[in-house]
Amino acid sequence: MAVPAEGETIQIHSYKHNGRIHRVWQETTVLKGTNNIVIGANERTLVRESDGRTWLTREPSICYFHAEHWFNIICMLRDDGVYYYCNISSPFVYNNGSLKYIDYDLDVKVFPDMSYTLLDEDEYEDHKRQMGYPEVIDQILYRNVDKLISWIKQRRGPFAQDFIEVWTSRYEFHKHNRIHD
């Protein structure tokens, strides 16, 4: 699998289980790219929904994708702290300048105090029925919800305080260099 280079601008493509595009983030700066992990950042990036609607993200975000875990984590940097939006999804693949994954509806929202809420269980059940998610996918997804909650409680990965500090600093470096190029 190709690997995005640090400093490169990529798109993020979210699909549904049936293969249809769900959402596209136009520009994300790669802060780290390996075969297993991509960490990116964006701010006020254009997002295109499957129905053609567009909107701009509001705050700077650090995005964490893993090739072995069935979730990705968006760290939204707000004035009152870091909020996390965690998508239960397939592991990512990267090709042709785009990071791609399948969104499986379930989400976990994490607040600055590390309290969290599981979201969209009704949507998940509807899509599971409509798109015929196999039982094995259901088991994998709920196992990964448990793994994600364990990470939150242990403050692992993107939930660790130094993660935000390190990658925000790296993003500022790339923003500064882009302005002066």
Short mmCIF file of C-alpha atoms in Angstrom, two decimals:
data_model
loop_
_atom_site.label_atom_id
_atom_site.label_comp_id
_atom_site.label_asym_id
_atom_site.label_seq_id
_atom_site.Cartn_x
_atom_site.Cartn_y
_atom_site.Cartn_z
CA MET A 1 0.00 0.00 0.00
CA ALA A 2 1.21 3.50 -0.82
CA VAL A 3 1.92 5.80 2.12
CA PRO A 4 1.16 9.54 2.18
CA ALA A 5 4.17 11.76 2.83
CA GLU A 6 4.45 14.19 5.72
CA GLY A 7 3.35 17.64 4.57
CA GLU A 8 1.32 16.25 1.66
CA THR A 9 -2.30 17.39 1.22
CA ILE A 10 -4.75 14.52 0.82
CA GLN A 11 -8.49 13.99 0.65
CA ILE A 12 -10.42 11.79 3.07
CA HIS A 13 -13.21 9.67 1.57
CA SER A 14 -15.84 8.05 3.76
CA TYR A 15 -17.96 5.29 2.17
CA LYS A 16 -20.91 3.24 3.32
CA HIS A 17 -20.97 -0.58 3.38
CA ASN A 18 -22.78 -0.64 0.02
CA GLY A 19 -19.83 1.11 -1.66
CA ARG A 20 -21.48 4.50 -2.03
CA ILE A 21 -19.57 7.62 -1.12
CA HIS A 22 -20.77 9.15 2.15
CA ARG A 23 -18.59 12.22 2.69
CA VAL A 24 -15.36 13.80 1.34
CA TRP A 25 -13.02 16.14 3.21
CA GLN A 26 -11.20 18.15 0.51
CA GLU A 27 -7.91 18.98 2.22
CA THR A 28 -6.06 17.36 5.11
CA THR A 29 -2.36 17.91 5.77
CA VAL A 30 -0.48 14.71 6.55
CA LEU A 31 1.54 14.98 9.78
CA LYS A 32 2.59 11.32 9.85
CA GLY A 33 2.13 8.59 7.28
CA THR A 34 3.12 4.94 7.70
CA ASN A 35 1.64 1.64 6.53
CA ASN A 36 -0.33 1.43 9.81
CA ILE A 37 -1.01 5.00 10.90
CA VAL A 38 -1.96 8.27 9.25
CA ILE A 39 -2.22 11.38 11.37
CA GLY A 40 -3.52 14.46 9.61
CA ALA A 41 -4.83 17.91 10.40
CA ASN A 42 -7.28 20.27 8.84
CA GLU A 43 -8.99 23.54 9.57
CA ARG A 44 -11.88 25.17 7.74
CA THR A 45 -11.75 22.47 5.09
CA LEU A 46 -14.57 21.94 2.62
CA VAL A 47 -16.66 18.82 3.24
CA ARG A 48 -18.95 17.43 0.54
CA GLU A 49 -21.88 15.23 1.57
CA SER A 50 -23.27 12.41 -0.61
CA ASP A 51 -26.29 14.56 -1.49
CA GLY A 52 -24.04 17.35 -2.82
CA ARG A 53 -24.36 19.68 0.17
CA THR A 54 -21.11 21.29 1.33
CA TRP A 55 -19.95 22.83 4.57
CA LEU A 56 -16.72 24.03 6.19
CA THR A 57 -15.27 22.48 9.32
CA ARG A 58 -15.28 25.02 12.16
CA GLU A 59 -12.17 24.35 14.19
CA PRO A 60 -8.71 22.87 13.74
CA SER A 61 -8.78 19.08 13.98
CA ILE A 62 -6.18 16.37 14.35
CA CYS A 63 -7.30 13.15 12.62
CA TYR A 64 -6.05 9.67 13.57
CA PHE A 65 -6.48 6.67 11.27
CA HIS A 66 -5.18 3.15 11.81
CA ALA A 67 -4.87 0.27 9.35
CA GLU A 68 -5.64 -2.39 11.98
CA HIS A 69 -8.32 -0.79 14.19
CA TRP A 70 -11.96 -0.44 13.20
CA PHE A 71 -12.27 3.18 14.26
CA ASN A 72 -10.84 6.59 13.49
CA ILE A 73 -10.61 9.56 15.81
CA ILE A 74 -11.11 13.25 15.05
CA CYS A 75 -9.71 15.53 17.77
CA MET A 76 -11.48 18.90 17.54
CA LEU A 77 -9.51 21.72 19.16
CA ARG A 78 -12.00 24.16 20.68
CA ASP A 79 -11.58 27.10 23.03
CA ASP A 80 -13.02 25.12 25.96
CA GLY A 81 -10.93 21.97 25.37
CA VAL A 82 -10.48 19.01 23.04
CA TYR A 83 -13.60 17.18 21.87
CA TYR A 84 -13.23 13.83 20.11
CA TYR A 85 -15.52 12.39 17.47
CA CYS A 86 -14.78 8.72 16.96
CA ASN A 87 -16.17 6.93 13.92
CA ILE A 88 -16.58 3.18 14.13
CA SER A 89 -15.29 2.30 10.68
CA SER A 90 -13.22 -0.08 8.65
CA PRO A 91 -9.44 0.27 8.82
CA PHE A 92 -8.21 2.80 6.24
CA VAL A 93 -6.65 2.24 2.85
CA TYR A 94 -4.68 4.90 0.99
CA ASN A 95 -4.42 5.26 -2.77
CA ASN A 96 -4.45 7.96 -5.45
CA GLY A 97 -4.00 10.78 -2.93
CA SER A 98 -7.00 9.75 -0.84
CA LEU A 99 -7.42 8.01 2.49
CA LYS A 100 -10.53 5.82 2.36
CA TYR A 101 -12.64 3.95 4.89
CA ILE A 102 -16.13 2.55 5.39
CA ASP A 103 -18.24 4.40 7.97
CA TYR A 104 -20.35 1.97 10.02
CA ASP A 105 -22.66 4.57 11.58
CA LEU A 106 -21.79 4.04 15.25
CA ASP A 107 -19.94 7.00 16.76
CA VAL A 108 -18.50 7.81 20.15
CA LYS A 109 -18.39 11.46 21.21
CA VAL A 110 -15.82 12.22 23.91
CA PHE A 111 -15.86 15.44 25.93
CA PRO A 112 -12.85 17.32 27.38
CA ASP A 113 -13.41 15.65 30.78
CA MET A 114 -13.17 12.23 29.01
CA SER A 115 -16.84 11.41 29.55
CA TYR A 116 -18.29 9.83 26.43
CA THR A 117 -21.53 8.91 24.68
CA LEU A 118 -22.24 6.18 22.11
CA LEU A 119 -24.26 7.71 19.25
CA ASP A 120 -26.34 6.58 16.27
CA GLU A 121 -27.25 3.05 17.40
CA ASP A 122 -30.65 3.39 15.64
CA GLU A 123 -28.98 4.44 12.39
CA TYR A 124 -26.59 1.50 12.73
CA GLU A 125 -29.45 -0.99 13.18
CA ASP A 126 -31.32 0.50 10.17
CA HIS A 127 -28.26 0.34 7.90
CA LYS A 128 -27.32 -3.12 9.19
CA ARG A 129 -30.70 -4.34 8.00
CA GLN A 130 -30.78 -2.31 4.74
CA MET A 131 -27.23 -3.12 3.64
CA GLY A 132 -27.02 -6.61 5.10
CA TYR A 133 -24.03 -6.24 7.39
CA PRO A 134 -22.78 -9.78 8.08
CA GLU A 135 -22.82 -11.02 11.69
CA VAL A 136 -19.01 -11.10 11.73
CA ILE A 137 -18.91 -7.34 10.95
CA ASP A 138 -21.36 -6.70 13.80
CA GLN A 139 -19.07 -8.61 16.19
CA ILE A 140 -15.93 -6.81 14.96
CA LEU A 141 -17.57 -3.39 15.29
CA TYR A 142 -18.81 -3.91 18.83
CA ARG A 143 -15.44 -5.37 19.85
CA ASN A 144 -13.85 -2.18 18.53
CA VAL A 145 -16.35 0.01 20.42
CA ASP A 146 -15.10 -1.76 23.57
CA LYS A 147 -11.46 -1.26 22.53
CA LEU A 148 -12.08 2.43 21.84
CA ILE A 149 -13.74 2.92 25.24
CA SER A 150 -10.76 1.20 26.84
CA TRP A 151 -8.44 3.68 25.06
CA ILE A 152 -10.55 6.59 26.35
CA LYS A 153 -10.44 5.32 29.94
CA GLN A 154 -6.68 4.66 29.75
CA ARG A 155 -6.02 7.89 27.81
CA ARG A 156 -4.21 5.94 25.13
CA GLY A 157 -3.31 7.13 21.64
CA PRO A 158 -5.11 10.34 20.63
CA PHE A 159 -6.67 10.60 24.12
CA ALA A 160 -3.24 11.16 25.73
CA GLN A 161 -2.52 14.82 26.53
CA ASP A 162 0.89 14.78 24.83
CA PHE A 163 -0.70 13.50 21.58
CA ILE A 164 -2.58 16.77 21.12
CA GLU A 165 0.44 18.89 22.04
CA VAL A 166 2.84 17.08 19.70
CA TRP A 167 0.57 16.96 16.66
CA THR A 168 -0.84 20.49 17.07
CA SER A 169 2.74 21.77 17.15
CA ARG A 170 3.54 19.75 14.02
CA TYR A 171 0.48 21.14 12.24
CA GLU A 172 1.48 24.72 13.13
CA PHE A 173 4.92 24.00 11.66
CA HIS A 174 3.40 22.86 8.35
CA LYS A 175 0.90 25.76 8.25
CA HIS A 176 3.73 28.25 8.86
CA ASN A 177 5.94 26.69 6.15
CA ARG A 178 3.07 26.62 3.63
CA ILE A 179 2.44 30.34 4.17
CA HIS A 180 6.13 31.16 3.60
CA ASP A 181 6.68 28.94 0.53
#
